[in-house]
Amino acid sequence: MKATTVNQSLQHPSETTANGVPAHRTALVLAGAGAAGNAWQLGLIAGLSDAGVDVTDADLVIGTSAGSTAAAQITSGRPPAELYTAVVAEAPPASGGGPGGGAGPGAAAGRSGAASMTWSDGIIGAARDASDLRRRLGAAALERDAPDEAGPTRWRRIVSARLPGIGWPQQLVLITAVDARTGEPVVFDRRSGVELVDAVAASTSNPFGGTYPIGNHRYINGGYRRSENADLASGYGRVLVLSPFGGRSRMPQDWGMDLATQVAELRAAGSRVETVFPDSGSGDVFDANALDPSTRPQAARGGHAQGRALAGRLGPFWRGDHPSLT
């Protein structure tokens, strides 16, 4: 098994700008935010597609937590409209984290929303920096592991049921996670020797529910690598970031984990970046309630309407029609 901290070797620099960035290369960044965030992203992508803007053709797709599920879904070959229709038609399950979010291997969504936030806020407050936070969270998650593997086995089944296919797409997809034992950030791709379902299960794993095992390694949620993880799009000419939490971060600003810092870094390196946040049509659910599966239909419908409304602005950006747009 191979998990890398960066994947610069998979980029293809050519037709570069003055900054050395390949202007024609596109990257789509899908951040985390539970069941609601996944639904909003699928709805927005479907709305854009309905209006003639297909962002699923990105040269690079980066998925974090619930965004990793969306990344696997939109690169499976299943049309965005079909994915959207499935969300608005689904009946929320009684437990298990909902169809698109994630409560973690050992935690049901109903008890891991506000409690998880309170628990992790305490760890964030005690940490010195981002690296210390990852180590502390990993250690705390390991202590919450059940003595058997029933939780992770169940979690794998739940995640597998969400994915349209079991194999990695040929399209370049990066899935983020954090090694619970070392605190090191990791990035999975199709060359990592890890099945797609396991990469997504690791990325969506809430440390409040314990860790997710892959081989001899244990992993926690990819959002603790660096929130949206948009920095992994470094070297791509046009970067579109869908951030269900609106770019907000619970981490101290000087840690540099926030989206604004990542966007500034990308732009300084020559990338053109657009960010999209949920509007009021998706519901005020992008907080501890984001794990609640009942939020999904409204979030998806709001995202769909927002995607259609934004197509006129994002279409030229995505096609590269207006180089001056940032």
Tab-separated table of C-alpha atoms in Angstrom:
chain	number	residue	atom	x	y	z
A	1	MET	CA	0.000	0.000	0.000
A	2	LYS	CA	1.264	3.451	-0.891
A	3	ALA	CA	-0.243	6.706	0.381
A	4	THR	CA	1.496	9.912	-0.594
A	5	THR	CA	1.561	13.320	1.049
A	6	VAL	CA	1.559	15.105	-2.317
A	7	ASN	CA	0.984	13.934	-5.853
A	8	GLN	CA	2.976	16.390	-7.934
A	9	SER	CA	4.278	13.462	-9.990
A	10	LEU	CA	0.777	12.912	-11.370
A	11	GLN	CA	0.493	16.450	-12.745
A	12	HIS	CA	1.206	17.189	-16.386
A	13	PRO	CA	2.837	20.601	-16.838
A	14	SER	CA	2.487	21.816	-20.424
A	15	GLU	CA	1.208	24.952	-22.126
A	16	THR	CA	2.200	26.860	-19.044
A	17	THR	CA	1.497	30.424	-18.004
A	18	ALA	CA	4.241	32.852	-17.040
A	19	ASN	CA	4.152	31.241	-13.581
A	20	GLY	CA	4.770	27.786	-15.030
A	21	VAL	CA	1.168	26.686	-14.457
A	22	PRO	CA	-0.549	24.635	-17.216
A	23	ALA	CA	-3.373	27.035	-18.050
A	24	HIS	CA	-5.620	24.423	-19.663
A	25	ARG	CA	-5.600	22.043	-16.679
A	26	THR	CA	-8.664	22.091	-14.441
A	27	ALA	CA	-9.142	20.911	-10.860
A	28	LEU	CA	-12.379	20.408	-8.933
A	29	VAL	CA	-12.126	20.483	-5.137
A	30	LEU	CA	-14.949	18.857	-3.139
A	31	ALA	CA	-14.757	19.558	0.582
A	32	GLY	CA	-16.457	17.857	3.506
A	33	ALA	CA	-19.642	18.616	5.446
A	34	GLY	CA	-21.503	15.397	6.152
A	35	ALA	CA	-24.666	14.208	4.488
A	36	ALA	CA	-25.848	17.738	3.710
A	37	GLY	CA	-22.547	18.734	2.125
A	38	ASN	CA	-22.478	15.716	-0.158
A	39	ALA	CA	-26.049	16.382	-1.282
A	40	TRP	CA	-25.386	20.079	-1.918
A	41	GLN	CA	-22.330	19.283	-4.026
A	42	LEU	CA	-24.184	16.704	-6.118
A	43	GLY	CA	-27.073	19.111	-6.586
A	44	LEU	CA	-24.821	21.998	-7.583
A	45	ILE	CA	-22.837	19.881	-10.050
A	46	ALA	CA	-26.111	18.633	-11.570
A	47	GLY	CA	-27.443	22.185	-11.809
A	48	LEU	CA	-24.304	23.334	-13.594
A	49	SER	CA	-24.530	20.344	-15.923
A	50	ASP	CA	-28.179	21.089	-16.724
A	51	ALA	CA	-27.089	24.597	-17.706
A	52	GLY	CA	-24.314	23.317	-19.962
A	53	VAL	CA	-21.313	23.438	-17.618
A	54	ASP	CA	-19.816	19.987	-17.014
A	55	VAL	CA	-17.296	20.198	-14.182
A	56	THR	CA	-17.087	16.399	-13.939
A	57	ASP	CA	-14.596	16.550	-16.808
A	58	ALA	CA	-11.953	18.082	-14.503
A	59	ASP	CA	-8.410	16.861	-15.038
A	60	LEU	CA	-8.105	16.489	-11.262
A	61	VAL	CA	-10.803	15.860	-8.643
A	62	ILE	CA	-9.889	16.257	-4.969
A	63	GLY	CA	-12.260	14.749	-2.411
A	64	THR	CA	-12.282	15.265	1.338
A	65	SER	CA	-14.641	13.533	3.788
A	66	ALA	CA	-18.168	13.800	2.317
A	67	GLY	CA	-16.509	15.349	-0.726
A	68	SER	CA	-14.581	12.126	-1.246
A	69	THR	CA	-17.908	10.316	-1.645
A	70	ALA	CA	-19.009	12.958	-4.153
A	71	ALA	CA	-15.687	12.650	-5.994
A	72	ALA	CA	-16.170	8.903	-6.386
A	73	GLN	CA	-19.780	9.386	-7.446
A	74	ILE	CA	-19.257	12.020	-10.140
A	75	THR	CA	-16.271	10.235	-11.706
A	76	SER	CA	-18.089	6.896	-11.948
A	77	GLY	CA	-19.691	7.689	-15.300
A	78	ARG	CA	-23.110	8.087	-13.731
A	79	PRO	CA	-24.743	11.314	-15.047
A	80	PRO	CA	-24.986	14.209	-12.538
A	81	ALA	CA	-28.745	14.463	-13.160
A	82	GLU	CA	-29.160	10.828	-12.122
A	83	LEU	CA	-27.121	11.322	-8.959
A	84	TYR	CA	-29.178	14.399	-8.092
A	85	THR	CA	-32.486	12.661	-8.726
A	86	ALA	CA	-31.447	9.805	-6.440
A	87	VAL	CA	-30.726	12.232	-3.597
A	88	VAL	CA	-34.041	14.070	-3.738
A	89	ALA	CA	-35.913	10.765	-3.967
A	90	GLU	CA	-34.153	8.915	-1.149
A	91	ALA	CA	-35.803	8.051	2.145
A	92	PRO	CA	-33.415	8.824	5.044
A	93	PRO	CA	-32.332	5.705	6.952
A	94	ALA	CA	-33.058	5.428	10.635
A	95	SER	CA	-29.337	5.371	11.480
A	96	GLY	CA	-25.892	4.920	10.022
A	97	GLY	CA	-24.803	8.392	9.050
A	98	GLY	CA	-27.040	8.958	6.063
A	99	PRO	CA	-26.515	8.182	2.417
A	100	GLY	CA	-23.792	10.693	1.691
A	101	GLY	CA	-22.141	11.934	4.835
A	102	GLY	CA	-20.347	10.000	7.497
A	103	ALA	CA	-20.517	9.440	11.211
A	104	GLY	CA	-17.477	7.196	11.372
A	105	PRO	CA	-16.850	3.504	11.920
A	106	GLY	CA	-18.285	3.351	15.424
A	107	ALA	CA	-20.696	6.278	15.664
A	108	ALA	CA	-24.221	6.730	14.403
A	109	ALA	CA	-25.101	10.164	13.045
A	110	GLY	CA	-27.692	10.761	15.725
A	111	ARG	CA	-25.135	10.925	18.512
A	112	SER	CA	-22.045	12.167	16.699
A	113	GLY	CA	-23.038	15.652	15.589
A	114	ALA	CA	-22.933	18.147	18.440
A	115	ALA	CA	-21.123	15.674	20.728
A	116	SER	CA	-18.383	15.187	18.154
A	117	MET	CA	-17.972	18.942	17.705
A	118	THR	CA	-17.636	19.479	21.465
A	119	TRP	CA	-15.155	16.614	21.756
A	120	SER	CA	-12.967	17.761	18.878
A	121	ASP	CA	-13.167	21.432	19.914
A	122	GLY	CA	-11.471	20.443	23.170
A	123	ILE	CA	-8.647	18.748	21.289
A	124	ILE	CA	-8.271	21.702	18.923
A	125	GLY	CA	-8.051	24.067	21.898
A	126	ALA	CA	-5.258	22.041	23.488
A	127	ALA	CA	-3.170	21.696	20.307
A	128	ARG	CA	-0.131	23.871	19.560
A	129	ASP	CA	-0.395	23.740	15.786
A	130	ALA	CA	-1.886	21.695	12.956
A	131	SER	CA	0.648	18.875	13.256
A	132	ASP	CA	0.073	18.623	16.994
A	133	LEU	CA	-3.686	18.610	16.387
A	134	ARG	CA	-3.464	15.697	13.968
A	135	ARG	CA	-1.356	13.691	16.415
A	136	ARG	CA	-3.713	14.422	19.303
A	137	LEU	CA	-6.826	13.603	17.271
A	138	GLY	CA	-5.305	10.386	16.001
A	139	ALA	CA	-4.354	9.278	19.516
A	140	ALA	CA	-7.794	10.179	20.865
A	141	ALA	CA	-9.518	8.324	18.015
A	142	LEU	CA	-7.408	5.222	18.629
A	143	GLU	CA	-8.596	5.232	22.229
A	144	ARG	CA	-12.195	5.191	20.976
A	145	ASP	CA	-11.679	2.128	18.778
A	146	ALA	CA	-13.863	-0.830	19.664
A	147	PRO	CA	-12.075	-4.087	20.582
A	148	ASP	CA	-13.425	-5.765	17.448
A	149	GLU	CA	-13.691	-4.646	13.821
A	150	ALA	CA	-17.484	-4.680	13.680
A	151	GLY	CA	-17.664	-0.890	13.399
A	152	PRO	CA	-15.205	-0.501	10.514
A	153	THR	CA	-16.709	-3.517	8.738
A	154	ARG	CA	-20.159	-1.967	8.978
A	155	TRP	CA	-18.787	1.406	7.890
A	156	ARG	CA	-17.211	-0.158	4.812
A	157	ARG	CA	-20.562	-1.670	3.846
A	158	ILE	CA	-22.290	1.698	4.241
A	159	VAL	CA	-19.689	3.508	2.150
A	160	SER	CA	-19.677	0.783	-0.496
A	161	ALA	CA	-23.449	1.123	-0.890
A	162	ARG	CA	-23.011	4.834	-1.651
A	163	LEU	CA	-20.553	4.343	-4.500
A	164	PRO	CA	-21.785	3.602	-8.028
A	165	GLY	CA	-18.709	1.476	-8.716
A	166	ILE	CA	-15.916	-0.259	-6.846
A	167	GLY	CA	-12.882	0.654	-8.942
A	168	TRP	CA	-10.859	3.841	-9.199
A	169	PRO	CA	-11.700	5.912	-12.292
A	170	GLN	CA	-9.066	6.546	-14.923
A	171	GLN	CA	-9.603	10.237	-14.209
A	172	LEU	CA	-7.173	11.531	-11.586
A	173	VAL	CA	-8.893	11.506	-8.189
A	174	LEU	CA	-7.156	12.292	-4.894
A	175	ILE	CA	-8.744	11.246	-1.586
A	176	THR	CA	-7.393	12.720	1.649
A	177	ALA	CA	-7.006	11.207	5.109
A	178	VAL	CA	-4.762	11.384	8.179
A	179	ASP	CA	-2.717	8.526	9.623
A	180	ALA	CA	-4.036	8.145	13.168
A	181	ARG	CA	-0.853	6.626	14.595
A	182	THR	CA	1.586	9.193	13.214
A	183	GLY	CA	-0.628	12.219	12.577
A	184	GLU	CA	0.797	12.436	9.062
A	185	PRO	CA	-1.447	13.671	6.247
A	186	VAL	CA	-1.933	11.156	3.424
A	187	VAL	CA	-3.415	11.286	-0.058
A	188	PHE	CA	-4.764	8.196	-1.786
A	189	ASP	CA	-5.000	7.787	-5.550
A	190	ARG	CA	-5.431	4.907	-7.963
A	191	ARG	CA	-1.730	4.005	-7.617
A	192	SER	CA	-1.832	3.710	-3.820
A	193	GLY	CA	-2.735	0.013	-3.693
A	194	VAL	CA	-5.871	0.902	-1.703
A	195	GLU	CA	-9.379	0.139	-2.917
A	196	LEU	CA	-11.533	3.187	-3.643
A	197	VAL	CA	-14.123	2.195	-1.050
A	198	ASP	CA	-11.429	2.017	1.646
A	199	ALA	CA	-9.966	5.396	0.671
A	200	VAL	CA	-13.424	6.985	0.903
A	201	ALA	CA	-14.204	5.180	4.168
A	202	ALA	CA	-10.964	6.490	5.665
A	203	SER	CA	-11.571	10.048	4.466
A	204	THR	CA	-15.133	10.109	5.824
A	205	SER	CA	-14.193	8.546	9.158
A	206	ASN	CA	-15.107	10.768	12.116
A	207	PRO	CA	-12.445	10.347	14.840
A	208	PHE	CA	-15.194	10.590	17.464
A	209	GLY	CA	-16.281	7.153	16.254
A	210	GLY	CA	-12.760	5.698	16.182
A	211	THR	CA	-10.350	5.030	13.343
A	212	TYR	CA	-10.713	3.236	10.027
A	213	PRO	CA	-8.203	0.416	9.354
A	214	ILE	CA	-6.517	-0.285	6.031
A	215	GLY	CA	-3.959	-3.045	6.369
A	216	ASN	CA	-1.768	-2.241	9.347
A	217	HIS	CA	-2.638	1.448	9.230
A	218	ARG	CA	-5.407	3.413	10.955
A	219	TYR	CA	-6.927	6.567	9.515
A	220	ILE	CA	-9.149	9.497	10.465
A	221	ASN	CA	-11.034	12.140	8.507
A	222	GLY	CA	-9.257	13.886	5.654
A	223	GLY	CA	-10.628	17.272	6.705
A	224	TYR	CA	-7.971	17.385	9.412
A	225	ARG	CA	-5.270	17.348	6.777
A	226	ARG	CA	-6.135	20.895	5.699
A	227	SER	CA	-9.887	21.658	5.593
A	228	GLU	CA	-10.791	21.752	1.870
A	229	ASN	CA	-7.321	20.510	0.821
A	230	ALA	CA	-7.394	22.844	-2.176
A	231	ASP	CA	-3.610	23.134	-1.955
A	232	LEU	CA	-3.400	19.741	-3.694
A	233	ALA	CA	-4.543	21.537	-6.868
A	234	SER	CA	-1.249	23.435	-7.006
A	235	GLY	CA	-0.007	23.454	-10.584
A	236	TYR	CA	-3.458	23.491	-12.190
A	237	GLY	CA	-4.549	26.503	-14.205
A	238	ARG	CA	-8.198	26.717	-13.142
A	239	VAL	CA	-9.422	25.507	-9.758
A	240	LEU	CA	-13.069	25.355	-8.692
A	241	VAL	CA	-13.650	24.803	-4.963
A	242	LEU	CA	-17.026	23.703	-3.583
A	243	SER	CA	-16.972	24.376	0.147
A	244	PRO	CA	-20.187	23.382	1.983
A	245	PHE	CA	-18.946	25.024	5.194
A	246	GLY	CA	-18.473	28.310	3.335
A	247	GLY	CA	-14.715	28.363	3.821
A	248	ARG	CA	-15.121	28.481	7.600
A	249	SER	CA	-12.581	26.744	9.822
A	250	ARG	CA	-12.570	25.871	13.512
A	251	MET	CA	-8.778	26.036	13.540
A	252	PRO	CA	-6.768	29.136	14.516
A	253	GLN	CA	-6.100	31.264	11.451
A	254	ASP	CA	-2.337	31.280	11.954
A	255	TRP	CA	-2.300	27.494	11.385
A	256	GLY	CA	-3.038	28.132	7.705
A	257	MET	CA	-5.633	25.368	7.411
A	258	ASP	CA	-8.401	27.717	6.250
A	259	LEU	CA	-9.609	27.973	2.665
A	260	ALA	CA	-8.678	31.647	2.236
A	261	THR	CA	-5.027	30.826	2.881
A	262	GLN	CA	-5.110	27.954	0.395
A	263	VAL	CA	-6.763	30.113	-2.279
A	264	ALA	CA	-4.168	32.847	-1.760
A	265	GLU	CA	-1.383	30.286	-2.187
A	266	LEU	CA	-2.920	28.901	-5.380
A	267	ARG	CA	-3.389	32.351	-6.889
A	268	ALA	CA	0.123	33.401	-5.933
A	269	ALA	CA	1.417	30.336	-7.799
A	270	GLY	CA	-0.538	31.264	-10.948
A	271	SER	CA	-3.825	29.367	-10.634
A	272	ARG	CA	-7.172	31.032	-11.277
A	273	VAL	CA	-9.555	30.065	-8.484
A	274	GLU	CA	-13.316	30.252	-7.999
A	275	THR	CA	-15.004	29.266	-4.730
A	276	VAL	CA	-18.681	28.395	-4.253
A	277	PHE	CA	-20.487	28.349	-0.904
A	278	PRO	CA	-24.086	27.287	-0.157
A	279	ASP	CA	-26.732	29.995	-0.265
A	280	SER	CA	-29.890	30.203	1.809
A	281	GLY	CA	-31.779	27.886	-0.549
A	282	SER	CA	-29.858	24.886	0.747
A	283	GLY	CA	-30.917	25.388	4.362
A	284	ASP	CA	-28.912	26.418	7.398
A	285	VAL	CA	-27.584	22.937	8.052
A	286	PHE	CA	-23.856	23.157	7.431
A	287	ASP	CA	-22.775	22.725	11.034
A	288	ALA	CA	-23.210	19.854	13.507
A	289	ASN	CA	-26.550	19.079	11.831
A	290	ALA	CA	-24.820	18.351	8.528
A	291	LEU	CA	-24.663	14.668	9.485
A	292	ASP	CA	-28.452	14.467	9.626
A	293	PRO	CA	-29.637	12.599	6.498
A	294	SER	CA	-32.979	14.405	6.576
A	295	THR	CA	-31.163	17.555	5.436
A	296	ARG	CA	-30.150	16.040	2.120
A	297	PRO	CA	-33.145	16.734	-0.158
A	298	GLN	CA	-33.254	20.447	0.647
A	299	ALA	CA	-29.486	20.766	0.399
A	300	ALA	CA	-29.528	19.045	-2.999
A	301	ARG	CA	-32.395	21.141	-4.336
A	302	GLY	CA	-30.740	24.323	-3.129
A	303	GLY	CA	-27.456	23.290	-4.717
A	304	HIS	CA	-29.183	22.462	-7.986
A	305	ALA	CA	-30.837	25.881	-8.195
A	306	GLN	CA	-27.578	27.547	-7.237
A	307	GLY	CA	-25.662	25.636	-9.916
A	308	ARG	CA	-28.070	26.739	-12.621
A	309	ALA	CA	-27.829	30.336	-11.414
A	310	LEU	CA	-24.025	30.291	-11.347
A	311	ALA	CA	-23.541	28.676	-14.750
A	312	GLY	CA	-23.321	32.010	-16.544
A	313	ARG	CA	-20.373	33.038	-14.381
A	314	LEU	CA	-18.647	29.706	-13.905
A	315	GLY	CA	-19.032	28.507	-17.500
A	316	PRO	CA	-16.550	30.994	-19.013
A	317	PHE	CA	-14.167	30.404	-16.105
A	318	TRP	CA	-14.271	26.627	-16.497
A	319	ARG	CA	-13.819	26.818	-20.276
A	320	GLY	CA	-11.007	29.343	-19.921
A	321	ASP	CA	-12.823	31.917	-22.050
A	322	HIS	CA	-11.772	34.890	-19.910
A	323	PRO	CA	-8.160	34.692	-18.715
A	324	SER	CA	-8.626	37.836	-16.617
A	325	LEU	CA	-11.273	36.197	-14.402
A	326	THR	CA	-10.010	35.136	-10.948
